[in-house]
């Protein structure tokens, strides 16, 4: 038999979403007449914008004629898209990024996972807790975070996100090589001010660390003091990469497109101390292992940078934000301590006057209100006692769910 990557042995069972699904099915089996409203959805529900569809249709026309047919494209993405991203997402916001620092890919999840290939297995990793589960699993698969037989996690530094610090972690006291930050955050919904983010950039400058900044929810930022991009902070281009996605901002979860910014100022060193540009390493990785995102998809993403595309992103994000705010306001009234929902489609909540665990809350909301949520513990131990609700359902369903919650007053 073939020897396999032993690191997979140390992954935890992907328990969270399968267990949520199992409990919902079980409830439906016993109560076939009841309809469950999904407030746990981690996927968008609104369709692609008409301007995206139009642009994709044109791309398809191009593919149907010999004169305009496209075969393999550049691995890093077509210039038309990289230039539009540079101009609209950075230069117009006063940020100095150039198009050869943009790498178009098939979504943030792939880029986050693949980036691990350019870093040493010895790097110490700082992870927000709770957080998006892929950061941890990627680093376990790579063998960077190592789990000893007694269950100790080596090379992992937990950056606790608790209400005491408004879910913004404190700087680690020890040295960390690679820090994953995600703002606006999934699952807590927290956004970070430029002042707070500057502390992380300063830490990284002092420590020689790298920040991988996940800003998949950038389009939901509404408060002016909150950062949309880490490159709003001076000198961040010496210490940070930024991973972005069109998934949540423009309904691209099924289309698959995003991009990663790898500034040319970022350097690393080989074991022999020779320095190397991270931009050139990532370019080499991508040109070796990736053949680019389809032309049709990139044309669709390009439409997001038109005036109409910008307007649709704003409107679409506002729609989900309105749901999240309704959820947040209702839970507050019902005696929950609530965060998120202001610069994020996520609501992170726990009852003020009880210390019920996440799964009990899940079960009670399911049984008393027929609403499904995501147990916060599934995102890490600092998520214990919390639940996550999302604004990704329709407004009508969200309103109905909140009316039920109000009328049942579950008294959790
Ligand atoms: C949804 C999500 C992603 C993944 O996005 P894709 O581009 O669809 O792969 C990445 N990071 C966070 C925090 C997310 O919530």
PDB file of N, CA and C in Angstrom, residues 82-146:
ATOM      1  N   UNK A  82      -6.331  42.529 -14.196  1.00  0.00           N
ATOM      2  CA  UNK A  82      -5.337  42.956 -13.185  1.00  0.00           C
ATOM      3  C   UNK A  82      -5.234  44.477 -13.143  1.00  0.00           C
ATOM      4  N   UNK A  83      -5.337  45.098 -14.317  1.00  0.00           N
ATOM      5  CA  UNK A  83      -5.244  46.561 -14.335  1.00  0.00           C
ATOM      6  C   UNK A  83      -6.493  47.214 -13.718  1.00  0.00           C
ATOM      7  N   UNK A  84      -7.661  46.635 -13.992  1.00  0.00           N
ATOM      8  CA  UNK A  84      -8.902  47.178 -13.415  1.00  0.00           C
ATOM      9  C   UNK A  84      -8.877  47.054 -11.888  1.00  0.00           C
ATOM     10  N   UNK A  85      -8.417  45.900 -11.393  1.00  0.00           N
ATOM     11  CA  UNK A  85      -8.316  45.681  -9.939  1.00  0.00           C
ATOM     12  C   UNK A  85      -7.379  46.722  -9.327  1.00  0.00           C
ATOM     13  N   UNK A  86      -6.214  46.877  -9.938  1.00  0.00           N
ATOM     14  CA  UNK A  86      -5.209  47.816  -9.430  1.00  0.00           C
ATOM     15  C   UNK A  86      -5.782  49.217  -9.329  1.00  0.00           C
ATOM     16  N   UNK A  87      -6.434  49.631 -10.411  1.00  0.00           N
ATOM     17  CA  UNK A  87      -6.945  50.990 -10.491  1.00  0.00           C
ATOM     18  C   UNK A  87      -8.099  51.215  -9.501  1.00  0.00           C
ATOM     19  N   UNK A  88      -9.094  50.323  -9.540  1.00  0.00           N
ATOM     20  CA  UNK A  88     -10.331  50.556  -8.775  1.00  0.00           C
ATOM     21  C   UNK A  88     -10.192  50.198  -7.296  1.00  0.00           C
ATOM     22  N   UNK A  89      -9.531  49.103  -6.994  1.00  0.00           N
ATOM     23  CA  UNK A  89      -9.457  48.675  -5.591  1.00  0.00           C
ATOM     24  C   UNK A  89      -8.303  49.336  -4.831  1.00  0.00           C
ATOM     25  N   UNK A  90      -7.321  49.829  -5.555  1.00  0.00           N
ATOM     26  CA  UNK A  90      -6.150  50.366  -4.851  1.00  0.00           C
ATOM     27  C   UNK A  90      -5.822  51.812  -5.243  1.00  0.00           C
ATOM     28  N   UNK A  91      -5.418  52.046  -6.470  1.00  0.00           N
ATOM     29  CA  UNK A  91      -4.930  53.383  -6.851  1.00  0.00           C
ATOM     30  C   UNK A  91      -5.973  54.458  -6.555  1.00  0.00           C
ATOM     31  N   UNK A  92      -7.240  54.190  -6.916  1.00  0.00           N
ATOM     32  CA  UNK A  92      -8.290  55.187  -6.673  1.00  0.00           C
ATOM     33  C   UNK A  92      -8.549  55.418  -5.200  1.00  0.00           C
ATOM     34  N   UNK A  93      -8.112  54.497  -4.352  1.00  0.00           N
ATOM     35  CA  UNK A  93      -8.238  54.682  -2.899  1.00  0.00           C
ATOM     36  C   UNK A  93      -6.918  55.141  -2.290  1.00  0.00           C
ATOM     37  N   UNK A  94      -6.041  55.632  -3.163  1.00  0.00           N
ATOM     38  CA  UNK A  94      -4.794  56.214  -2.674  1.00  0.00           C
ATOM     39  C   UNK A  94      -3.742  55.192  -2.267  1.00  0.00           C
ATOM     40  N   UNK A  95      -3.866  53.962  -2.764  1.00  0.00           N
ATOM     41  CA  UNK A  95      -2.907  52.916  -2.391  1.00  0.00           C
ATOM     42  C   UNK A  95      -2.020  52.586  -3.585  1.00  0.00           C
ATOM     43  N   UNK A  96      -0.741  52.517  -3.304  1.00  0.00           N
ATOM     44  CA  UNK A  96       0.236  52.312  -4.356  1.00  0.00           C
ATOM     45  C   UNK A  96       0.521  50.818  -4.577  1.00  0.00           C
ATOM     46  N   UNK A  97      -0.271  50.208  -5.448  1.00  0.00           N
ATOM     47  CA  UNK A  97      -0.081  48.787  -5.805  1.00  0.00           C
ATOM     48  C   UNK A  97      -0.004  48.744  -7.324  1.00  0.00           C
ATOM     49  N   UNK A  98       0.859  47.906  -7.885  1.00  0.00           N
ATOM     50  CA  UNK A  98       0.914  47.833  -9.346  1.00  0.00           C
ATOM     51  C   UNK A  98       0.384  46.489  -9.833  1.00  0.00           C
ATOM     52  N   UNK A  99       0.017  46.438 -11.111  1.00  0.00           N
ATOM     53  CA  UNK A  99      -0.740  45.273 -11.588  1.00  0.00           C
ATOM     54  C   UNK A  99       0.093  43.987 -11.581  1.00  0.00           C
ATOM     55  N   UNK A 100       1.435  44.106 -11.578  1.00  0.00           N
ATOM     56  CA  UNK A 100       2.218  42.861 -11.498  1.00  0.00           C
ATOM     57  C   UNK A 100       2.323  42.341 -10.059  1.00  0.00           C
ATOM     58  N   UNK A 101       1.620  42.998  -9.155  1.00  0.00           N
ATOM     59  CA  UNK A 101       1.520  42.483  -7.785  1.00  0.00           C
ATOM     60  C   UNK A 101       0.188  41.765  -7.554  1.00  0.00           C
ATOM     61  N   UNK A 102      -0.665  41.767  -8.584  1.00  0.00           N
ATOM     62  CA  UNK A 102      -1.990  41.131  -8.506  1.00  0.00           C
ATOM     63  C   UNK A 102      -1.948  39.759  -9.175  1.00  0.00           C
ATOM     64  N   UNK A 103      -2.421  38.737  -8.488  1.00  0.00           N
ATOM     65  CA  UNK A 103      -2.509  37.386  -9.042  1.00  0.00           C
ATOM     66  C   UNK A 103      -3.967  36.946  -8.997  1.00  0.00           C
ATOM     67  N   UNK A 104      -4.566  36.811 -10.160  1.00  0.00           N
ATOM     68  CA  UNK A 104      -5.968  36.382 -10.222  1.00  0.00           C
ATOM     69  C   UNK A 104      -6.017  34.859 -10.042  1.00  0.00           C
ATOM     70  N   UNK A 105      -6.918  34.399  -9.209  1.00  0.00           N
ATOM     71  CA  UNK A 105      -7.030  32.960  -8.964  1.00  0.00           C
ATOM     72  C   UNK A 105      -8.476  32.518  -8.902  1.00  0.00           C
ATOM     73  N   UNK A 106      -8.678  31.246  -8.584  1.00  0.00           N
ATOM     74  CA  UNK A 106     -10.047  30.706  -8.598  1.00  0.00           C
ATOM     75  C   UNK A 106     -10.720  30.811  -7.231  1.00  0.00           C
ATOM     76  N   UNK A 107     -10.289  31.755  -6.419  1.00  0.00           N
ATOM     77  CA  UNK A 107     -10.975  32.002  -5.151  1.00  0.00           C
ATOM     78  C   UNK A 107     -10.002  32.024  -3.983  1.00  0.00           C
ATOM     79  N   UNK A 108     -10.463  32.600  -2.897  1.00  0.00           N
ATOM     80  CA  UNK A 108      -9.595  32.815  -1.736  1.00  0.00           C
ATOM     81  C   UNK A 108      -9.196  31.497  -1.072  1.00  0.00           C
ATOM     82  N   UNK A 109     -10.101  30.531  -1.065  1.00  0.00           N
ATOM     83  CA  UNK A 109      -9.796  29.276  -0.382  1.00  0.00           C
ATOM     84  C   UNK A 109      -8.593  28.585  -1.014  1.00  0.00           C
ATOM     85  N   UNK A 110      -8.560  28.550  -2.361  1.00  0.00           N
ATOM     86  CA  UNK A 110      -7.426  27.926  -3.042  1.00  0.00           C
ATOM     87  C   UNK A 110      -6.149  28.695  -2.770  1.00  0.00           C
ATOM     88  N   UNK A 111      -6.191  30.016  -2.898  1.00  0.00           N
ATOM     89  CA  UNK A 111      -4.979  30.809  -2.693  1.00  0.00           C
ATOM     90  C   UNK A 111      -4.460  30.645  -1.266  1.00  0.00           C
ATOM     91  N   UNK A 112      -5.360  30.702  -0.294  1.00  0.00           N
ATOM     92  CA  UNK A 112      -4.945  30.549   1.108  1.00  0.00           C
ATOM     93  C   UNK A 112      -4.258  29.203   1.317  1.00  0.00           C
ATOM     94  N   UNK A 113      -4.795  28.167   0.718  1.00  0.00           N
ATOM     95  CA  UNK A 113      -4.204  26.841   0.863  1.00  0.00           C
ATOM     96  C   UNK A 113      -2.880  26.733   0.127  1.00  0.00           C
ATOM     97  N   UNK A 114      -2.831  27.251  -1.095  1.00  0.00           N
ATOM     98  CA  UNK A 114      -1.637  27.093  -1.923  1.00  0.00           C
ATOM     99  C   UNK A 114      -0.468  27.953  -1.461  1.00  0.00           C
ATOM    100  N   UNK A 115      -0.767  29.097  -0.867  1.00  0.00           N
ATOM    101  CA  UNK A 115       0.304  29.992  -0.405  1.00  0.00           C
ATOM    102  C   UNK A 115       1.267  29.267   0.536  1.00  0.00           C
ATOM    103  N   UNK A 116       0.748  28.309   1.277  1.00  0.00           N
ATOM    104  CA  UNK A 116       1.577  27.552   2.215  1.00  0.00           C
ATOM    105  C   UNK A 116       2.792  26.931   1.555  1.00  0.00           C
ATOM    106  N   UNK A 117       2.704  26.662   0.254  1.00  0.00           N
ATOM    107  CA  UNK A 117       3.810  26.005  -0.442  1.00  0.00           C
ATOM    108  C   UNK A 117       5.071  26.852  -0.512  1.00  0.00           C
ATOM    109  N   UNK A 118       4.941  28.163  -0.365  1.00  0.00           N
ATOM    110  CA  UNK A 118       6.151  28.988  -0.492  1.00  0.00           C
ATOM    111  C   UNK A 118       6.812  29.252   0.866  1.00  0.00           C
ATOM    112  N   UNK A 119       6.227  28.740   1.953  1.00  0.00           N
ATOM    113  CA  UNK A 119       6.813  29.010   3.274  1.00  0.00           C
ATOM    114  C   UNK A 119       7.410  27.744   3.892  1.00  0.00           C
ATOM    115  N   UNK A 120       8.407  27.959   4.733  1.00  0.00           N
ATOM    116  CA  UNK A 120       9.069  26.855   5.418  1.00  0.00           C
ATOM    117  C   UNK A 120       8.087  26.136   6.346  1.00  0.00           C
ATOM    118  N   UNK A 121       8.358  24.859   6.541  1.00  0.00           N
ATOM    119  CA  UNK A 121       7.537  24.056   7.467  1.00  0.00           C
ATOM    120  C   UNK A 121       7.791  24.455   8.921  1.00  0.00           C
ATOM    121  N   UNK A 122       8.829  25.261   9.137  1.00  0.00           N
ATOM    122  CA  UNK A 122       9.180  25.622  10.518  1.00  0.00           C
ATOM    123  C   UNK A 122       8.528  26.908  10.993  1.00  0.00           C
ATOM    124  N   UNK A 123       7.812  27.588  10.105  1.00  0.00           N
ATOM    125  CA  UNK A 123       7.218  28.874  10.505  1.00  0.00           C
ATOM    126  C   UNK A 123       6.229  28.683  11.649  1.00  0.00           C
ATOM    127  N   UNK A 124       6.259  29.638  12.556  1.00  0.00           N
ATOM    128  CA  UNK A 124       5.265  29.656  13.636  1.00  0.00           C
ATOM    129  C   UNK A 124       4.065  30.463  13.179  1.00  0.00           C
ATOM    130  N   UNK A 125       2.883  29.902  13.399  1.00  0.00           N
ATOM    131  CA  UNK A 125       1.659  30.451  12.819  1.00  0.00           C
ATOM    132  C   UNK A 125       0.776  31.088  13.887  1.00  0.00           C
ATOM    133  N   UNK A 126       0.354  32.314  13.652  1.00  0.00           N
ATOM    134  CA  UNK A 126      -0.600  32.976  14.544  1.00  0.00           C
ATOM    135  C   UNK A 126      -1.995  32.957  13.920  1.00  0.00           C
ATOM    136  N   UNK A 127      -2.953  32.367  14.618  1.00  0.00           N
ATOM    137  CA  UNK A 127      -4.323  32.274  14.090  1.00  0.00           C
ATOM    138  C   UNK A 127      -5.334  32.889  15.045  1.00  0.00           C
ATOM    139  N   UNK A 128      -6.211  33.695  14.514  1.00  0.00           N
ATOM    140  CA  UNK A 128      -7.309  34.219  15.314  1.00  0.00           C
ATOM    141  C   UNK A 128      -8.168  33.034  15.779  1.00  0.00           C
ATOM    142  N   UNK A 129      -8.654  33.137  16.994  1.00  0.00           N
ATOM    143  CA  UNK A 129      -9.556  32.102  17.511  1.00  0.00           C
ATOM    144  C   UNK A 129     -10.751  32.803  18.151  1.00  0.00           C
ATOM    145  N   UNK A 130     -11.968  32.629  17.611  1.00  0.00           N
ATOM    146  CA  UNK A 130     -12.379  31.734  16.527  1.00  0.00           C
ATOM    147  C   UNK A 130     -11.911  32.235  15.152  1.00  0.00           C
ATOM    148  N   UNK A 131     -11.903  31.328  14.184  1.00  0.00           N
ATOM    149  CA  UNK A 131     -11.625  31.760  12.810  1.00  0.00           C
ATOM    150  C   UNK A 131     -12.165  30.784  11.769  1.00  0.00           C
ATOM    151  N   UNK A 132     -12.099  31.268  10.529  1.00  0.00           N
ATOM    152  CA  UNK A 132     -12.403  30.474   9.331  1.00  0.00           C
ATOM    153  C   UNK A 132     -11.528  29.210   9.402  1.00  0.00           C
ATOM    154  N   UNK A 133     -12.137  28.010   9.358  1.00  0.00           N
ATOM    155  CA  UNK A 133     -11.379  26.796   9.679  1.00  0.00           C
ATOM    156  C   UNK A 133     -10.228  26.450   8.724  1.00  0.00           C
ATOM    157  N   UNK A 134     -10.249  26.954   7.493  1.00  0.00           N
ATOM    158  CA  UNK A 134      -9.250  26.536   6.506  1.00  0.00           C
ATOM    159  C   UNK A 134      -7.815  26.919   6.899  1.00  0.00           C
ATOM    160  N   UNK A 135      -7.640  28.071   7.557  1.00  0.00           N
ATOM    161  CA  UNK A 135      -6.263  28.481   7.910  1.00  0.00           C
ATOM    162  C   UNK A 135      -5.562  27.403   8.725  1.00  0.00           C
ATOM    163  N   UNK A 136      -6.289  26.882   9.694  1.00  0.00           N
ATOM    164  CA  UNK A 136      -5.720  25.863  10.581  1.00  0.00           C
ATOM    165  C   UNK A 136      -5.475  24.565   9.805  1.00  0.00           C
ATOM    166  N   UNK A 137      -6.500  24.095   9.117  1.00  0.00           N
ATOM    167  CA  UNK A 137      -6.374  22.826   8.401  1.00  0.00           C
ATOM    168  C   UNK A 137      -5.257  22.885   7.353  1.00  0.00           C
ATOM    169  N   UNK A 138      -5.156  23.982   6.621  1.00  0.00           N
ATOM    170  CA  UNK A 138      -4.090  24.127   5.611  1.00  0.00           C
ATOM    171  C   UNK A 138      -2.722  23.930   6.250  1.00  0.00           C
ATOM    172  N   UNK A 139      -2.532  24.534   7.406  1.00  0.00           N
ATOM    173  CA  UNK A 139      -1.221  24.471   8.050  1.00  0.00           C
ATOM    174  C   UNK A 139      -0.952  23.123   8.700  1.00  0.00           C
ATOM    175  N   UNK A 140      -2.015  22.389   9.045  1.00  0.00           N
ATOM    176  CA  UNK A 140      -1.834  21.020   9.537  1.00  0.00           C
ATOM    177  C   UNK A 140      -1.454  20.113   8.363  1.00  0.00           C
ATOM    178  N   UNK A 141      -2.146  20.243   7.242  1.00  0.00           N
ATOM    179  CA  UNK A 141      -1.848  19.414   6.067  1.00  0.00           C
ATOM    180  C   UNK A 141      -0.405  19.643   5.606  1.00  0.00           C
ATOM    181  N   UNK A 142       0.037  20.908   5.658  1.00  0.00           N
ATOM    182  CA  UNK A 142       1.412  21.226   5.252  1.00  0.00           C
ATOM    183  C   UNK A 142       2.450  20.727   6.262  1.00  0.00           C
ATOM    184  N   UNK A 143       2.001  20.364   7.454  1.00  0.00           N
ATOM    185  CA  UNK A 143       2.953  19.915   8.474  1.00  0.00           C
ATOM    186  C   UNK A 143       3.604  21.053   9.235  1.00  0.00           C
ATOM    187  N   UNK A 144       3.025  22.233   9.101  1.00  0.00           N
ATOM    188  CA  UNK A 144       3.601  23.398   9.790  1.00  0.00           C
ATOM    189  C   UNK A 144       3.092  23.420  11.227  1.00  0.00           C
ATOM    190  N   UNK A 145       1.788  23.362  11.394  1.00  0.00           N
ATOM    191  CA  UNK A 145       1.232  23.145  12.727  1.00  0.00           C
ATOM    192  C   UNK A 145       1.300  21.640  12.945  1.00  0.00           C
ATOM    193  N   UNK A 146       2.058  21.217  13.971  1.00  0.00           N
ATOM    194  CA  UNK A 146       2.220  19.781  14.222  1.00  0.00           C
ATOM    195  C   UNK A 146       1.538  19.412  15.522  1.00  0.00           C
TER     196      UNK A 146
END
